[in-house]
PDB file of C-alpha atoms and ligand atoms in Angstrom:
ATOM      1  CA  MET A  67      21.788 -11.732  -2.997  1.00  0.00           C
ATOM      2  CA  VAL A  68      22.493 -13.232   1.104  1.00  0.00           C
ATOM      3  CA  THR A  69      26.148 -13.559   1.664  1.00  0.00           C
ATOM      4  CA  ILE A  70      27.279 -16.564   3.905  1.00  0.00           C
ATOM      5  CA  LYS A  71      30.556 -15.520   5.441  1.00  0.00           C
ATOM      6  CA  SER A  72      33.760 -17.729   5.744  1.00  0.00           C
ATOM      7  CA  HIS A  73      35.259 -17.746   9.082  1.00  0.00           C
ATOM      8  CA  ARG A  74      37.915 -15.875   7.771  1.00  0.00           C
ATOM      9  CA  GLU A  75      35.546 -12.579   7.165  1.00  0.00           C
ATOM     10  CA  ILE A  76      33.221 -14.362  10.271  1.00  0.00           C
ATOM     11  CA  GLU A  77      36.728 -13.131  12.311  1.00  0.00           C
ATOM     12  CA  LEU A  78      37.177 -10.218  10.704  1.00  0.00           C
ATOM     13  CA  MET A  79      33.737  -8.659  11.621  1.00  0.00           C
ATOM     14  CA  ARG A  80      34.206  -9.927  14.912  1.00  0.00           C
ATOM     15  CA  LYS A  81      36.529  -7.695  15.532  1.00  0.00           C
ATOM     16  CA  ALA A  82      34.722  -4.625  13.676  1.00  0.00           C
ATOM     17  CA  GLY A  83      32.084  -5.452  16.274  1.00  0.00           C
ATOM     18  CA  LYS A  84      34.219  -5.479  19.439  1.00  0.00           C
ATOM     19  CA  LEU A  85      36.069  -2.233  18.171  1.00  0.00           C
ATOM     20  CA  LEU A  86      31.704  -0.551  17.441  1.00  0.00           C
ATOM     21  CA  ALA A  87      31.380  -2.248  20.979  1.00  0.00           C
ATOM     22  CA  GLN A  88      34.400  -0.295  22.260  1.00  0.00           C
ATOM     23  CA  THR A  89      33.314   2.980  20.051  1.00  0.00           C
ATOM     24  CA  HIS A  90      29.694   3.394  21.821  1.00  0.00           C
ATOM     25  CA  GLU A  91      31.023   2.629  25.104  1.00  0.00           C
ATOM     26  CA  GLU A  92      33.002   5.603  25.067  1.00  0.00           C
ATOM     27  CA  LEU A  93      30.985   7.559  23.318  1.00  0.00           C
ATOM     28  CA  GLU A  94      27.685   7.448  25.516  1.00  0.00           C
ATOM     29  CA  LYS A  95      30.182   7.922  29.083  1.00  0.00           C
ATOM     30  CA  ALA A  96      31.233  11.106  27.224  1.00  0.00           C
ATOM     31  CA  ILE A  97      27.713  12.776  25.925  1.00  0.00           C
ATOM     32  CA  LYS A  98      27.031  15.572  28.528  1.00  0.00           C
ATOM     33  CA  PRO A  99      24.991  18.376  28.569  1.00  0.00           C
ATOM     34  CA  GLY A 100      26.085  21.620  26.551  1.00  0.00           C
ATOM     35  CA  MET A 101      27.743  19.142  23.984  1.00  0.00           C
ATOM     36  CA  SER A 102      26.508  19.828  20.449  1.00  0.00           C
ATOM     37  CA  THR A 103      26.025  17.341  18.162  1.00  0.00           C
ATOM     38  CA  TRP A 104      28.760  18.262  16.155  1.00  0.00           C
ATOM     39  CA  GLN A 105      31.308  17.408  18.907  1.00  0.00           C
ATOM     40  CA  ILE A 106      29.338  14.200  19.500  1.00  0.00           C
ATOM     41  CA  ASP A 107      30.265  13.455  15.786  1.00  0.00           C
ATOM     42  CA  LYS A 108      34.070  14.391  16.133  1.00  0.00           C
ATOM     43  CA  LEU A 109      34.472  12.101  19.000  1.00  0.00           C
ATOM     44  CA  GLY A 110      32.887   9.530  18.083  1.00  0.00           C
ATOM     45  CA  GLU A 111      35.456   9.400  14.497  1.00  0.00           C
ATOM     46  CA  GLU A 112      38.128  10.314  16.425  1.00  0.00           C
ATOM     47  CA  ILE A 113      37.674   6.879  18.162  1.00  0.00           C
ATOM     48  CA  ILE A 114      37.119   5.196  15.241  1.00  0.00           C
ATOM     49  CA  ARG A 115      40.391   5.998  13.904  1.00  0.00           C
ATOM     50  CA  SER A 116      42.161   5.478  16.858  1.00  0.00           C
ATOM     51  CA  PHE A 117      41.627   2.379  16.184  1.00  0.00           C
ATOM     52  CA  GLY A 118      43.208   2.160  12.662  1.00  0.00           C
ATOM     53  CA  CYS A 119      39.358   2.242  11.215  1.00  0.00           C
ATOM     54  CA  ILE A 120      37.460   3.941   8.919  1.00  0.00           C
ATOM     55  CA  PRO A 121      33.725   5.241   9.961  1.00  0.00           C
ATOM     56  CA  SER A 122      31.188   3.953   7.558  1.00  0.00           C
ATOM     57  CA  PHE A 123      28.896   6.261   6.574  1.00  0.00           C
ATOM     58  CA  LEU A 124      31.147   9.339   6.197  1.00  0.00           C
ATOM     59  CA  ASN A 125      30.857  10.483   2.301  1.00  0.00           C
ATOM     60  CA  TYR A 126      28.068   7.360   2.242  1.00  0.00           C
ATOM     61  CA  ASN A 127      25.473   8.195  -0.482  1.00  0.00           C
ATOM     62  CA  GLY A 128      27.107  12.201   0.397  1.00  0.00           C
ATOM     63  CA  PHE A 129      26.062  11.653   4.735  1.00  0.00           C
ATOM     64  CA  PRO A 130      28.557  14.265   5.837  1.00  0.00           C
ATOM     65  CA  ALA A 131      29.333  12.760   9.264  1.00  0.00           C
ATOM     66  CA  SER A 132      31.056   9.814  10.258  1.00  0.00           C
ATOM     67  CA  ILE A 133      27.472   9.513  12.973  1.00  0.00           C
ATOM     68  CA  CYS A 134      24.789   9.829  12.761  1.00  0.00           C
ATOM     69  CA  VAL A 135      22.805  11.978  15.895  1.00  0.00           C
ATOM     70  CA  SER A 136      19.514  12.087  16.010  1.00  0.00           C
ATOM     71  CA  LEU A 137      17.507  14.028  19.026  1.00  0.00           C
ATOM     72  CA  ASN A 138      14.110  13.581  20.756  1.00  0.00           C
ATOM     73  CA  ASP A 139      11.409  13.252  17.750  1.00  0.00           C
ATOM     74  CA  GLU A 140      14.349  12.350  15.338  1.00  0.00           C
ATOM     75  CA  VAL A 141      14.577   8.730  14.605  1.00  0.00           C
ATOM     76  CA  VAL A 142      17.606   8.320  12.486  1.00  0.00           C
ATOM     77  CA  HIS A 143      20.221   9.756  10.028  1.00  0.00           C
ATOM     78  CA  GLY A 144      20.613  13.483  12.575  1.00  0.00           C
ATOM     79  CA  ILE A 145      23.454  15.082  10.788  1.00  0.00           C
ATOM     80  CA  PRO A 146      25.069  16.609  13.289  1.00  0.00           C
ATOM     81  CA  ARG A 147      26.165  20.469  13.988  1.00  0.00           C
ATOM     82  CA  LYS A 148      27.667  23.154  15.360  1.00  0.00           C
ATOM     83  CA  ASP A 149      24.659  25.195  16.961  1.00  0.00           C
ATOM     84  CA  CYS A 150      22.207  21.733  17.681  1.00  0.00           C
ATOM     85  CA  ILE A 151      23.015  21.412  21.178  1.00  0.00           C
ATOM     86  CA  VAL A 152      22.408  18.537  23.748  1.00  0.00           C
ATOM     87  CA  GLN A 153      19.899  19.492  26.608  1.00  0.00           C
ATOM     88  CA  GLU A 154      19.552  17.758  29.742  1.00  0.00           C
ATOM     89  CA  GLY A 155      16.210  15.527  29.720  1.00  0.00           C
ATOM     90  CA  ASP A 156      16.783  14.901  26.301  1.00  0.00           C
ATOM     91  CA  ILE A 157      17.342  11.794  24.499  1.00  0.00           C
ATOM     92  CA  VAL A 158      20.472  11.259  22.088  1.00  0.00           C
ATOM     93  CA  SER A 159      19.911   8.143  18.994  1.00  0.00           C
ATOM     94  CA  LEU A 160      23.574   7.236  18.008  1.00  0.00           C
ATOM     95  CA  ASP A 161      24.076   5.152  15.119  1.00  0.00           C
ATOM     96  CA  ALA A 162      27.393   4.602  14.164  1.00  0.00           C
ATOM     97  CA  GLY A 163      29.407   1.682  11.577  1.00  0.00           C
ATOM     98  CA  LEU A 164      33.197   1.611  11.325  1.00  0.00           C
ATOM     99  CA  ILE A 165      35.399  -1.059   8.623  1.00  0.00           C
ATOM    100  CA  TYR A 166      37.650  -2.535   9.439  1.00  0.00           C
ATOM    101  CA  GLU A 167      39.889  -4.688   7.103  1.00  0.00           C
ATOM    102  CA  GLY A 168      37.238  -4.504   4.629  1.00  0.00           C
ATOM    103  CA  TYR A 169      34.326  -5.973   6.649  1.00  0.00           C
ATOM    104  CA  HIS A 170      31.496  -3.197   8.615  1.00  0.00           C
ATOM    105  CA  SER A 171      29.423  -3.120  11.642  1.00  0.00           C
ATOM    106  CA  ASP A 172      26.779  -1.310  12.595  1.00  0.00           C
ATOM    107  CA  ALA A 173      25.170  -0.689  16.223  1.00  0.00           C
ATOM    108  CA  ALA A 174      23.236   2.155  17.396  1.00  0.00           C
ATOM    109  CA  ARG A 175      21.933   3.205  21.357  1.00  0.00           C
ATOM    110  CA  THR A 176      19.299   5.735  22.328  1.00  0.00           C
ATOM    111  CA  VAL A 177      20.897   7.247  25.178  1.00  0.00           C
ATOM    112  CA  ALA A 178      19.821   9.025  27.891  1.00  0.00           C
ATOM    113  CA  VAL A 179      21.010  13.237  28.623  1.00  0.00           C
ATOM    114  CA  GLY A 180      20.761  13.906  32.424  1.00  0.00           C
ATOM    115  CA  GLU A 181      17.683  13.044  33.877  1.00  0.00           C
ATOM    116  CA  ILE A 182      15.059  11.890  31.560  1.00  0.00           C
ATOM    117  CA  SER A 183      11.446  11.627  32.104  1.00  0.00           C
ATOM    118  CA  ASP A 184      10.116   7.767  32.937  1.00  0.00           C
ATOM    119  CA  GLU A 185       7.736   8.005  29.857  1.00  0.00           C
ATOM    120  CA  ALA A 186      11.314   7.877  27.893  1.00  0.00           C
ATOM    121  CA  LYS A 187      12.830   5.939  29.566  1.00  0.00           C
ATOM    122  CA  LYS A 188      10.396   3.457  29.162  1.00  0.00           C
ATOM    123  CA  LEU A 189      10.696   3.934  25.527  1.00  0.00           C
ATOM    124  CA  ILE A 190      14.102   3.265  24.797  1.00  0.00           C
ATOM    125  CA  GLU A 191      13.725   0.004  27.213  1.00  0.00           C
ATOM    126  CA  VAL A 192      11.533  -1.660  25.720  1.00  0.00           C
ATOM    127  CA  THR A 193      13.089  -0.621  21.868  1.00  0.00           C
ATOM    128  CA  ARG A 194      16.228  -2.270  23.550  1.00  0.00           C
ATOM    129  CA  GLN A 195      14.532  -5.335  24.473  1.00  0.00           C
ATOM    130  CA  SER A 196      12.792  -5.664  21.090  1.00  0.00           C
ATOM    131  CA  PHE A 197      16.072  -6.126  19.946  1.00  0.00           C
ATOM    132  CA  PHE A 198      16.700  -9.135  22.370  1.00  0.00           C
ATOM    133  CA  GLU A 199      12.949 -10.342  21.425  1.00  0.00           C
ATOM    134  CA  GLY A 200      13.632 -10.673  18.185  1.00  0.00           C
ATOM    135  CA  ILE A 201      16.651 -11.871  17.932  1.00  0.00           C
ATOM    136  CA  LYS A 202      15.557 -14.950  20.180  1.00  0.00           C
ATOM    137  CA  TYR A 203      14.520 -16.259  16.267  1.00  0.00           C
ATOM    138  CA  ALA A 204      17.617 -15.789  15.153  1.00  0.00           C
ATOM    139  CA  LYS A 205      18.699 -19.357  13.966  1.00  0.00           C
ATOM    140  CA  ALA A 206      19.348 -21.504  11.022  1.00  0.00           C
ATOM    141  CA  GLY A 207      16.156 -22.881  10.439  1.00  0.00           C
ATOM    142  CA  ASN A 208      13.903 -19.944  11.030  1.00  0.00           C
ATOM    143  CA  HIS A 209      12.731 -18.059   8.684  1.00  0.00           C
ATOM    144  CA  LEU A 210      14.196 -13.674   8.998  1.00  0.00           C
ATOM    145  CA  HIS A 211      10.759 -12.758   8.848  1.00  0.00           C
ATOM    146  CA  ASP A 212      10.079 -14.272  12.167  1.00  0.00           C
ATOM    147  CA  ILE A 213      12.642 -11.746  13.501  1.00  0.00           C
ATOM    148  CA  SER A 214      10.488  -9.010  12.520  1.00  0.00           C
ATOM    149  CA  ASN A 215       7.138 -10.370  13.906  1.00  0.00           C
ATOM    150  CA  ALA A 216       8.611 -10.595  17.154  1.00  0.00           C
ATOM    151  CA  ILE A 217       9.884  -7.253  17.196  1.00  0.00           C
ATOM    152  CA  GLY A 218       6.977  -5.618  15.918  1.00  0.00           C
ATOM    153  CA  ASP A 219       4.451  -7.235  17.868  1.00  0.00           C
ATOM    154  CA  TYR A 220       6.703  -7.007  21.065  1.00  0.00           C
ATOM    155  CA  CYS A 221       6.444  -3.487  20.765  1.00  0.00           C
ATOM    156  CA  GLU A 222       2.842  -2.683  19.414  1.00  0.00           C
ATOM    157  CA  SER A 223       1.368  -4.767  22.732  1.00  0.00           C
ATOM    158  CA  PHE A 224       3.180  -0.651  24.202  1.00  0.00           C
ATOM    159  CA  GLY A 225       0.948   1.291  22.215  1.00  0.00           C
ATOM    160  CA  TYR A 226       4.026   1.986  20.353  1.00  0.00           C
ATOM    161  CA  GLY A 227       4.631   2.894  16.568  1.00  0.00           C
ATOM    162  CA  VAL A 228       6.658   0.818  15.105  1.00  0.00           C
ATOM    163  CA  VAL A 229       8.791   2.671  11.308  1.00  0.00           C
ATOM    164  CA  ARG A 230       7.586   0.852   8.594  1.00  0.00           C
ATOM    165  CA  ASP A 231       9.838   3.036   5.380  1.00  0.00           C
ATOM    166  CA  LEU A 232      13.155   1.693   7.421  1.00  0.00           C
ATOM    167  CA  VAL A 233      14.539  -1.715   8.333  1.00  0.00           C
ATOM    168  CA  GLY A 234      17.446  -3.383   9.111  1.00  0.00           C
ATOM    169  CA  HIS A 235      19.959  -5.137   6.608  1.00  0.00           C
ATOM    170  CA  GLY A 236      22.210  -7.855   5.906  1.00  0.00           C
ATOM    171  CA  ILE A 237      26.004  -6.361   6.508  1.00  0.00           C
ATOM    172  CA  GLY A 238      29.631  -7.688   5.559  1.00  0.00           C
ATOM    173  CA  LYS A 239      31.742  -6.375   2.528  1.00  0.00           C
ATOM    174  CA  ASN A 240      29.171  -3.717   2.115  1.00  0.00           C
ATOM    175  CA  LEU A 241      27.361  -1.097   4.598  1.00  0.00           C
ATOM    176  CA  HIS A 242      24.088  -2.417   3.467  1.00  0.00           C
ATOM    177  CA  GLU A 243      23.338  -6.306   1.784  1.00  0.00           C
ATOM    178  CA  ASP A 244      20.675  -8.363   2.033  1.00  0.00           C
ATOM    179  CA  PRO A 245      18.151  -9.171   3.341  1.00  0.00           C
ATOM    180  CA  GLN A 246      16.071  -5.888   4.306  1.00  0.00           C
ATOM    181  CA  ILE A 247      14.953  -6.811   7.800  1.00  0.00           C
ATOM    182  CA  PRO A 248      11.494  -5.466   8.149  1.00  0.00           C
ATOM    183  CA  ASN A 249      10.708  -4.469  12.510  1.00  0.00           C
ATOM    184  CA  PHE A 250       6.818  -5.305  12.195  1.00  0.00           C
ATOM    185  CA  ARG A 251       4.848  -8.192  11.150  1.00  0.00           C
ATOM    186  CA  GLN A 252       4.721  -9.538   7.570  1.00  0.00           C
ATOM    187  CA  LYS A 253       2.393 -11.470   5.923  1.00  0.00           C
ATOM    188  CA  ARG A 254       5.215 -13.510   4.402  1.00  0.00           C
ATOM    189  CA  ARG A 255       7.824 -15.615   6.111  1.00  0.00           C
ATOM    190  CA  GLY A 256      11.013 -14.804   4.567  1.00  0.00           C
ATOM    191  CA  ILE A 257      14.222 -16.056   4.022  1.00  0.00           C
ATOM    192  CA  LYS A 258      15.318 -19.312   5.515  1.00  0.00           C
ATOM    193  CA  LEU A 259      18.530 -18.281   8.065  1.00  0.00           C
ATOM    194  CA  GLN A 260      21.465 -20.195   7.788  1.00  0.00           C
ATOM    195  CA  ALA A 261      24.406 -20.033   9.551  1.00  0.00           C
ATOM    196  CA  GLY A 262      26.808 -17.457   8.233  1.00  0.00           C
ATOM    197  CA  MET A 263      24.532 -14.844   7.644  1.00  0.00           C
ATOM    198  CA  THR A 264      25.357 -11.396   9.189  1.00  0.00           C
ATOM    199  CA  LEU A 265      22.694  -8.700   9.989  1.00  0.00           C
ATOM    200  CA  ALA A 266      21.920  -5.798  12.136  1.00  0.00           C
ATOM    201  CA  VAL A 267      18.888  -5.902  13.392  1.00  0.00           C
ATOM    202  CA  GLU A 268      17.713  -2.120  14.077  1.00  0.00           C
ATOM    203  CA  PRO A 269      14.044  -1.568  15.664  1.00  0.00           C
ATOM    204  CA  MET A 270      13.313   2.295  15.675  1.00  0.00           C
ATOM    205  CA  ILE A 271      10.418   2.189  16.911  1.00  0.00           C
ATOM    206  CA  ASN A 272       8.329   5.727  17.801  1.00  0.00           C
ATOM    207  CA  MET A 273       6.059   6.776  21.548  1.00  0.00           C
ATOM    208  CA  GLY A 274       3.459   7.647  19.269  1.00  0.00           C
ATOM    209  CA  THR A 275       2.504   7.094  15.701  1.00  0.00           C
ATOM    210  CA  TYR A 276       4.741   4.958  13.007  1.00  0.00           C
ATOM    211  CA  GLN A 277       4.718   7.252  10.696  1.00  0.00           C
ATOM    212  CA  VAL A 278       8.136   9.492   9.872  1.00  0.00           C
ATOM    213  CA  CYS A 279       8.755  12.210   7.250  1.00  0.00           C
ATOM    214  CA  TRP A 280      11.959  13.172   6.029  1.00  0.00           C
ATOM    215  CA  LEU A 281      13.570  16.826   6.835  1.00  0.00           C
ATOM    216  CA  ASP A 282      14.745  19.534   3.700  1.00  0.00           C
ATOM    217  CA  ASP A 283      18.362  18.292   3.867  1.00  0.00           C
ATOM    218  CA  ASP A 284      16.475  14.558   2.657  1.00  0.00           C
ATOM    219  CA  TRP A 285      18.848  12.862   5.476  1.00  0.00           C
ATOM    220  CA  THR A 286      17.232  14.174   8.859  1.00  0.00           C
ATOM    221  CA  VAL A 287      13.394  11.277   9.589  1.00  0.00           C
ATOM    222  CA  VAL A 288      11.634  13.111  12.116  1.00  0.00           C
ATOM    223  CA  THR A 289       8.202  11.400  13.271  1.00  0.00           C
ATOM    224  CA  GLU A 290       5.274  13.256  11.771  1.00  0.00           C
ATOM    225  CA  ASP A 291       3.601  13.883  15.163  1.00  0.00           C
ATOM    226  CA  GLY A 292       6.609  15.350  17.081  1.00  0.00           C
ATOM    227  CA  SER A 293       6.482  11.987  19.391  1.00  0.00           C
ATOM    228  CA  LEU A 294      10.270  10.854  20.782  1.00  0.00           C
ATOM    229  CA  SER A 295      11.908   7.728  18.681  1.00  0.00           C
ATOM    230  CA  ALA A 296      14.323   5.359  20.221  1.00  0.00           C
ATOM    231  CA  HIS A 297      16.454   2.996  18.421  1.00  0.00           C
ATOM    232  CA  TYR A 298      18.372  -0.103  18.955  1.00  0.00           C
ATOM    233  CA  GLU A 299      20.806  -1.983  16.522  1.00  0.00           C
ATOM    234  CA  ASN A 300      24.039  -4.699  17.000  1.00  0.00           C
ATOM    235  CA  THR A 301      25.482  -6.296  13.964  1.00  0.00           C
ATOM    236  CA  ILE A 302      24.635 -10.027  14.435  1.00  0.00           C
ATOM    237  CA  LEU A 303      26.105 -13.972  13.837  1.00  0.00           C
ATOM    238  CA  ILE A 304      23.798 -16.598  12.623  1.00  0.00           C
ATOM    239  CA  THR A 305      24.733 -19.832  13.686  1.00  0.00           C
ATOM    240  CA  ASP A 306      22.947 -23.485  14.473  1.00  0.00           C
ATOM    241  CA  GLY A 307      22.089 -22.441  17.890  1.00  0.00           C
ATOM    242  CA  GLU A 308      21.940 -18.455  19.817  1.00  0.00           C
ATOM    243  CA  PRO A 309      23.017 -15.863  17.519  1.00  0.00           C
ATOM    244  CA  GLU A 310      26.029 -14.350  18.181  1.00  0.00           C
ATOM    245  CA  ILE A 311      25.954 -10.807  19.021  1.00  0.00           C
ATOM    246  CA  LEU A 312      28.937  -9.287  17.404  1.00  0.00           C
ATOM    247  CA  THR A 313      28.879  -4.806  18.065  1.00  0.00           C
ATOM    248  CA  ILE A 314      28.088  -6.333  22.428  1.00  0.00           C
ATOM    249  CA  LEU A 315      31.756  -6.345  24.803  1.00  0.00           C
TER     250      LEU A 315
HETATM  251 MG1   MG B 251      22.326   0.009  10.052  1.00  0.00          MG
END
């Protein structure tokens, strides 16, 4: 069931979104070569708790950390580790969520560690832009898959692989609510969008094939061909006009 949020709920989700945007901003600034992914997670958790919020991901279906930290060919759900050190030239996808007064916000960014290749920069930028291409269609009266089609077509025009096994989602009192939001072209139009829906739109884009596999930890998703992957996500509010992006400052 897709829920329509009340004014009160929207106010809480706005606040949750702003705090998460601030978390990402602080995390991005702090990332330096030589840090372990465990340190990145601990810092993220500290920031979230300093706002009086709860990390959405910690213990979610057994996930053992607050921030998903995915390096290079890791697509999403990387588990932070003390022995995983980020190096100059790496790209790091940070996916974070928090709960404020019972409401979740969810957002992801891929960040560069020091100087990265031009190819990697382009992948990150196209992934980010694909979100904005998608949400051009995110308004009441349009259909959900208008968003999916726009994201997928944009990324494929660069020859990139659009991950199919993982999708965006509705969000609110629960981290994952209906509907599922694919990032590639769909045969059907999907549900009609209505004002008051809150959605986490999150393209996951690979430099090579769209195919992914899971590591033995049953969490970490990696590209099948070992190519780089980037992730960009925001929680948005559907309105009768332009969508409101809740997780940017
Ligand atoms: Mg998400």
